[in-house]
Amino acid sequence: MKIAIISDIHGNLEALKATLKDIEKRKVEKIICLGDIIAKGVHPKECIELIRKKCEIVLQGNCDFYFSIEHEDLNKKSEQEQKRIKWNQSLISKEDREYLLNLPFCYEFYMSGSLVRLFHATPIANNRAILNVDSIETKYKMFLPSEKTISQNKADVVIYGHIHPYMDKIYNKTIINIGSVGNSFDVIRNQNKDSDVLETTKSNYLIIEGEYGSKEYSSDISFQFIKVPYDIDKELEDENLNIEKENYRFELKQGMYRNMTKINDNFRKLGVDVDRI
Ligand SMILES: [Mn+2]
């Protein structure tokens, strides 16, 4: 069975449409979404509608939660943050918010012998970023169960979203980040070493293929990373509706997070010499 796994649409309708079109042509039997359908882009409502129609399983991302709850401490937040919350909430209905708040945290299945566990960011919280440069110890914890996982077994394969795409092997286990459909970027960047940014700014998703539901190791399993180009300029046609349009345009066009200082500080904490890479 072929299963497509998508994540982090962030209200980018053109990216979502291009990705779903690509999935359709690859004869996939099931689509799973790892969350963050909304926030950042101006088309969250249309994205929720499409995701509900096309995806069999949808998990909750940190933004789905954050922009759907009532913030009782709203007045204590910075003016800019208040504006962000109100704006993102104004783009979706009460029913959309209810839908997002009721999404599950985790999904699991066996495939060709491996226990595959899916969540938005970590097995404990959906708002922490585990990066490809994190330690083996930190990455190992991604395979452990928590109160929020479906089973209490250690996973063999972990698939998550929230950041940028990579794959690694640790202790016989496979950790995969599928990247983002609508807010794609790479975090290790260097003007002299970067390739064309159009490679980065495409939509990312993953296809996993194998014997669905089988606990036997006797069949093959494969992971395919796919990058789909989409019409970024068309998505930005409505950018005047966006209260964060400069940041949003920068991220979509440059394939870089709006606050590289924050990312570089995180890297330094992990012992990565960002000034030399
Ligand atoms: Mn997220």
Short mmCIF file of C-alpha atoms and ligand atoms in Angstrom, two decimals:
data_model
loop_
_atom_site.label_atom_id
_atom_site.label_comp_id
_atom_site.label_asym_id
_atom_site.label_seq_id
_atom_site.Cartn_x
_atom_site.Cartn_y
_atom_site.Cartn_z
CA MET A 1 0.00 0.00 0.00
CA LYS A 2 1.10 3.54 -0.79
CA ILE A 3 0.35 6.21 1.79
CA ALA A 4 1.07 9.92 1.23
CA ILE A 5 1.94 11.94 4.31
CA ILE A 6 1.67 15.72 4.21
CA SER A 7 2.16 18.40 6.89
CA ASP A 8 2.34 22.12 7.65
CA ILE A 9 0.12 23.59 4.96
CA HIS A 10 -0.13 26.87 6.90
CA GLY A 11 -2.96 28.33 4.84
CA ASN A 12 -1.12 28.08 1.52
CA LEU A 13 -3.78 26.94 -0.94
CA GLU A 14 -1.70 26.91 -4.13
CA ALA A 15 0.90 24.68 -2.45
CA LEU A 16 -1.77 22.33 -1.14
CA LYS A 17 -3.52 22.07 -4.52
CA ALA A 18 -0.24 21.30 -6.34
CA THR A 19 0.68 18.68 -3.74
CA LEU A 20 -2.71 16.94 -3.91
CA LYS A 21 -2.51 16.92 -7.70
CA ASP A 22 0.91 15.26 -7.54
CA ILE A 23 -0.38 12.70 -5.02
CA GLU A 24 -3.30 11.88 -7.30
CA LYS A 25 -1.03 11.00 -10.21
CA ARG A 26 1.02 8.57 -8.06
CA LYS A 27 -1.92 6.25 -7.30
CA VAL A 28 -1.79 6.65 -3.54
CA GLU A 29 -4.44 4.83 -1.49
CA LYS A 30 -4.49 6.98 1.63
CA ILE A 31 -3.47 10.51 2.61
CA ILE A 32 -2.49 11.43 6.15
CA CYS A 33 -1.92 15.00 7.37
CA LEU A 34 0.35 15.72 10.36
CA GLY A 35 -1.21 19.08 11.17
CA ASP A 36 -0.69 22.84 11.02
CA ILE A 37 -3.27 23.39 8.32
CA ILE A 38 -3.67 27.04 9.36
CA ALA A 39 -1.68 30.15 10.35
CA LYS A 40 0.62 32.36 8.24
CA GLY A 41 -1.17 32.21 4.85
CA VAL A 42 -4.48 33.84 3.91
CA HIS A 43 -6.36 30.70 2.82
CA PRO A 44 -6.75 28.58 5.98
CA LYS A 45 -10.47 28.06 5.45
CA GLU A 46 -10.06 26.66 1.94
CA CYS A 47 -7.19 24.46 3.16
CA ILE A 48 -9.25 23.01 6.03
CA GLU A 49 -12.04 22.22 3.56
CA LEU A 50 -9.68 20.42 1.16
CA ILE A 51 -7.88 18.52 3.92
CA ARG A 52 -11.18 17.31 5.37
CA LYS A 53 -12.22 16.08 1.95
CA LYS A 54 -8.96 14.35 0.97
CA CYS A 55 -7.27 13.07 4.13
CA GLU A 56 -8.27 9.92 5.96
CA ILE A 57 -6.33 10.87 9.09
CA VAL A 58 -5.52 14.40 10.27
CA LEU A 59 -3.41 15.12 13.36
CA GLN A 60 -3.27 18.35 15.35
CA GLY A 61 -0.37 20.77 14.96
CA ASN A 62 0.68 23.46 17.42
CA CYS A 63 -0.80 26.25 15.28
CA ASP A 64 -4.12 24.42 14.83
CA PHE A 65 -4.37 24.38 18.61
CA TYR A 66 -2.92 27.80 19.39
CA PHE A 67 -5.11 29.75 16.98
CA SER A 68 -8.29 27.82 17.83
CA ILE A 69 -8.38 28.11 21.61
CA GLU A 70 -9.81 31.08 23.49
CA HIS A 71 -6.88 33.01 24.93
CA GLU A 72 -8.01 34.14 28.35
CA ASP A 73 -4.72 35.93 28.89
CA LEU A 74 -4.97 37.75 25.56
CA ASN A 75 -4.58 41.19 27.13
CA LYS A 76 -1.30 40.15 28.71
CA LYS A 77 0.26 39.26 25.36
CA SER A 78 2.19 41.76 23.24
CA GLU A 79 0.16 43.93 20.94
CA GLN A 80 1.63 42.20 17.91
CA GLU A 81 0.76 38.76 19.26
CA GLN A 82 -2.81 39.85 20.03
CA LYS A 83 -3.12 41.07 16.46
CA ARG A 84 -1.76 37.78 15.11
CA ILE A 85 -4.19 35.69 17.14
CA LYS A 86 -7.20 37.81 16.24
CA TRP A 87 -6.28 37.90 12.56
CA ASN A 88 -5.74 34.15 12.25
CA GLN A 89 -9.00 33.49 14.11
CA SER A 90 -10.91 35.91 11.90
CA LEU A 91 -10.10 33.81 8.81
CA ILE A 92 -11.82 30.64 10.05
CA SER A 93 -15.25 29.82 11.48
CA LYS A 94 -16.21 28.64 14.93
CA GLU A 95 -16.89 25.23 13.44
CA ASP A 96 -13.39 25.15 11.88
CA ARG A 97 -11.90 25.92 15.28
CA GLU A 98 -13.92 23.15 16.88
CA TYR A 99 -12.71 20.74 14.20
CA LEU A 100 -9.06 21.69 14.75
CA LEU A 101 -9.35 21.44 18.53
CA ASN A 102 -10.72 17.91 18.27
CA LEU A 103 -7.96 16.52 16.07
CA PRO A 104 -5.94 13.61 17.52
CA PHE A 105 -2.30 13.91 18.60
CA CYS A 106 -0.90 10.65 17.25
CA TYR A 107 -1.46 7.85 14.75
CA GLU A 108 0.25 4.46 14.43
CA PHE A 109 0.26 1.48 12.11
CA TYR A 110 2.41 -1.51 11.30
CA MET A 111 3.98 -1.69 7.88
CA SER A 112 6.12 -4.61 6.68
CA GLY A 113 6.98 -5.49 10.30
CA SER A 114 7.81 -1.96 11.53
CA LEU A 115 5.73 0.02 13.99
CA VAL A 116 5.30 3.40 12.31
CA ARG A 117 4.36 6.27 14.64
CA LEU A 118 3.19 9.66 13.38
CA PHE A 119 2.86 12.95 15.26
CA HIS A 120 3.32 16.66 14.53
CA ALA A 121 6.56 17.40 16.40
CA THR A 122 7.46 15.05 19.30
CA PRO A 123 5.65 12.20 21.16
CA ILE A 124 5.15 14.55 24.11
CA ALA A 125 4.38 18.02 22.74
CA ASN A 126 3.42 19.33 19.31
CA ASN A 127 5.40 22.57 19.55
CA ARG A 128 9.03 21.49 20.11
CA ALA A 129 11.43 21.38 17.18
CA ILE A 130 13.74 18.36 17.03
CA LEU A 131 16.32 19.17 14.35
CA ASN A 132 18.53 16.98 12.20
CA VAL A 133 21.54 18.34 14.13
CA ASP A 134 20.09 17.34 17.52
CA SER A 135 21.97 14.66 19.53
CA ILE A 136 21.49 10.91 19.11
CA GLU A 137 20.08 10.85 22.64
CA THR A 138 17.43 13.47 21.81
CA LYS A 139 16.52 11.73 18.58
CA TYR A 140 16.28 8.36 20.35
CA LYS A 141 13.62 9.81 22.66
CA MET A 142 11.46 10.40 19.59
CA PHE A 143 10.90 6.61 19.40
CA LEU A 144 9.71 6.25 22.99
CA PRO A 145 6.00 6.10 23.82
CA SER A 146 4.24 8.73 25.95
CA GLU A 147 0.81 9.25 27.51
CA LYS A 148 -0.22 10.68 24.18
CA THR A 149 0.90 7.84 21.89
CA ILE A 150 -1.54 5.14 20.74
CA SER A 151 0.52 2.18 22.00
CA GLN A 152 3.17 1.90 24.69
CA ASN A 153 5.67 0.18 22.37
CA LYS A 154 8.86 1.76 21.09
CA ALA A 155 8.40 2.81 17.48
CA ASP A 156 10.63 1.47 14.68
CA VAL A 157 9.84 4.35 12.36
CA VAL A 158 8.90 7.85 13.46
CA ILE A 159 7.48 10.34 10.99
CA TYR A 160 6.87 13.97 11.93
CA GLY A 161 6.46 17.48 10.52
CA HIS A 162 6.85 20.98 12.04
CA ILE A 163 10.35 21.60 10.59
CA HIS A 164 12.35 20.84 7.42
CA PRO A 165 12.82 17.47 5.67
CA TYR A 166 15.53 14.94 6.63
CA MET A 167 15.96 11.24 7.37
CA ASP A 168 18.33 9.51 9.81
CA LYS A 169 19.00 6.02 11.17
CA ILE A 170 19.58 5.50 14.91
CA TYR A 171 19.84 2.07 16.61
CA ASN A 172 18.06 0.20 13.79
CA LYS A 173 15.35 2.81 13.80
CA THR A 174 14.34 5.35 11.19
CA ILE A 175 13.47 8.98 11.92
CA ILE A 176 11.93 11.04 9.16
CA ASN A 177 10.80 14.62 8.93
CA ILE A 178 8.59 15.13 5.89
CA GLY A 179 8.99 18.92 5.66
CA SER A 180 6.27 21.38 4.89
CA VAL A 181 3.74 21.72 2.06
CA GLY A 182 3.07 25.44 2.39
CA ASN A 183 5.94 26.94 4.38
CA SER A 184 9.04 25.22 3.12
CA PHE A 185 12.53 26.24 4.22
CA ASP A 186 16.01 24.96 4.94
CA VAL A 187 17.73 26.13 8.10
CA ILE A 188 21.40 25.51 7.34
CA ARG A 189 22.09 28.22 4.81
CA ASN A 190 25.21 29.91 3.48
CA GLN A 191 25.27 32.29 0.52
CA ASN A 192 28.42 30.71 -0.93
CA LYS A 193 27.26 27.14 -0.56
CA ASP A 194 23.49 27.27 -1.18
CA SER A 195 21.95 25.79 -4.30
CA ASP A 196 19.13 27.50 -6.16
CA VAL A 197 16.48 28.59 -3.68
CA LEU A 198 13.77 27.21 -5.99
CA GLU A 199 14.85 23.76 -4.83
CA THR A 200 14.03 24.69 -1.24
CA THR A 201 10.79 26.57 -1.82
CA LYS A 202 8.93 23.66 -3.42
CA SER A 203 6.27 21.82 -1.39
CA ASN A 204 7.53 18.74 0.46
CA TYR A 205 5.76 15.51 1.23
CA LEU A 206 6.49 11.80 1.73
CA ILE A 207 5.17 8.53 0.36
CA ILE A 208 5.60 5.42 2.47
CA GLU A 209 5.01 2.11 0.72
CA GLY A 210 4.83 -1.43 2.12
CA GLU A 211 2.55 -4.11 3.51
CA TYR A 212 0.04 -2.08 5.54
CA GLY A 213 -0.97 -3.66 8.86
CA SER A 214 1.63 -6.45 8.63
CA LYS A 215 3.83 -7.32 11.62
CA GLU A 216 5.96 -9.60 9.42
CA TYR A 217 9.34 -8.32 8.25
CA SER A 218 9.16 -10.44 5.08
CA SER A 219 8.02 -7.66 2.73
CA ASP A 220 9.77 -4.50 1.56
CA ILE A 221 9.18 -0.99 2.88
CA SER A 222 10.20 2.26 1.21
CA PHE A 223 10.19 6.00 1.83
CA GLN A 224 10.04 8.51 -0.98
CA PHE A 225 10.63 12.24 -0.48
CA ILE A 226 8.85 14.36 -3.05
CA LYS A 227 9.25 18.08 -3.81
CA VAL A 228 6.53 19.73 -5.88
CA PRO A 229 6.81 23.15 -7.53
CA TYR A 230 3.81 25.45 -7.17
CA ASP A 231 2.84 28.97 -8.21
CA ILE A 232 4.20 31.03 -5.29
CA ASP A 233 3.39 34.34 -7.01
CA LYS A 234 -0.24 33.29 -7.47
CA GLU A 235 -0.46 32.45 -3.76
CA LEU A 236 0.98 35.89 -2.99
CA GLU A 237 -1.60 37.70 -5.16
CA ASP A 238 -3.79 38.06 -2.06
CA GLU A 239 -0.87 39.05 0.17
CA ASN A 240 -2.34 42.46 0.99
CA LEU A 241 -4.85 40.62 3.15
CA ASN A 242 -1.94 39.32 5.22
CA ILE A 243 -0.99 41.31 8.32
CA GLU A 244 2.47 39.73 8.19
CA LYS A 245 2.96 40.04 4.46
CA GLU A 246 6.66 40.98 4.50
CA ASN A 247 7.60 38.01 6.68
CA TYR A 248 5.33 35.69 4.75
CA ARG A 249 6.67 36.74 1.34
CA PHE A 250 10.24 36.40 2.63
CA GLU A 251 9.64 32.85 3.85
CA LEU A 252 7.87 31.64 0.70
CA LYS A 253 10.32 33.29 -1.73
CA GLN A 254 13.60 32.81 0.17
CA GLY A 255 12.92 29.42 1.78
CA MET A 256 14.19 30.84 5.06
CA TYR A 257 12.53 31.25 8.44
CA ARG A 258 11.59 34.85 9.23
CA ASN A 259 13.82 34.90 12.33
CA MET A 260 17.19 33.36 11.43
CA THR A 261 18.77 34.79 14.61
CA LYS A 262 16.49 32.56 16.69
CA ILE A 263 17.37 29.50 14.60
CA ASN A 264 21.09 30.25 14.74
CA ASP A 265 20.92 30.70 18.53
CA ASN A 266 19.28 27.27 18.81
CA PHE A 267 22.04 25.81 16.66
CA ARG A 268 24.73 27.35 18.87
CA LYS A 269 23.08 25.79 21.94
CA LEU A 270 23.38 22.40 20.20
CA GLY A 271 27.08 23.01 19.59
CA VAL A 272 26.75 23.70 15.86
CA ASP A 273 29.22 26.37 14.75
CA VAL A 274 26.79 28.39 12.63
CA ASP A 275 29.34 31.09 11.93
CA ARG A 276 31.55 28.62 10.05
CA ILE A 277 29.08 26.31 8.30
MN MN B 1 4.10 23.25 13.66
#
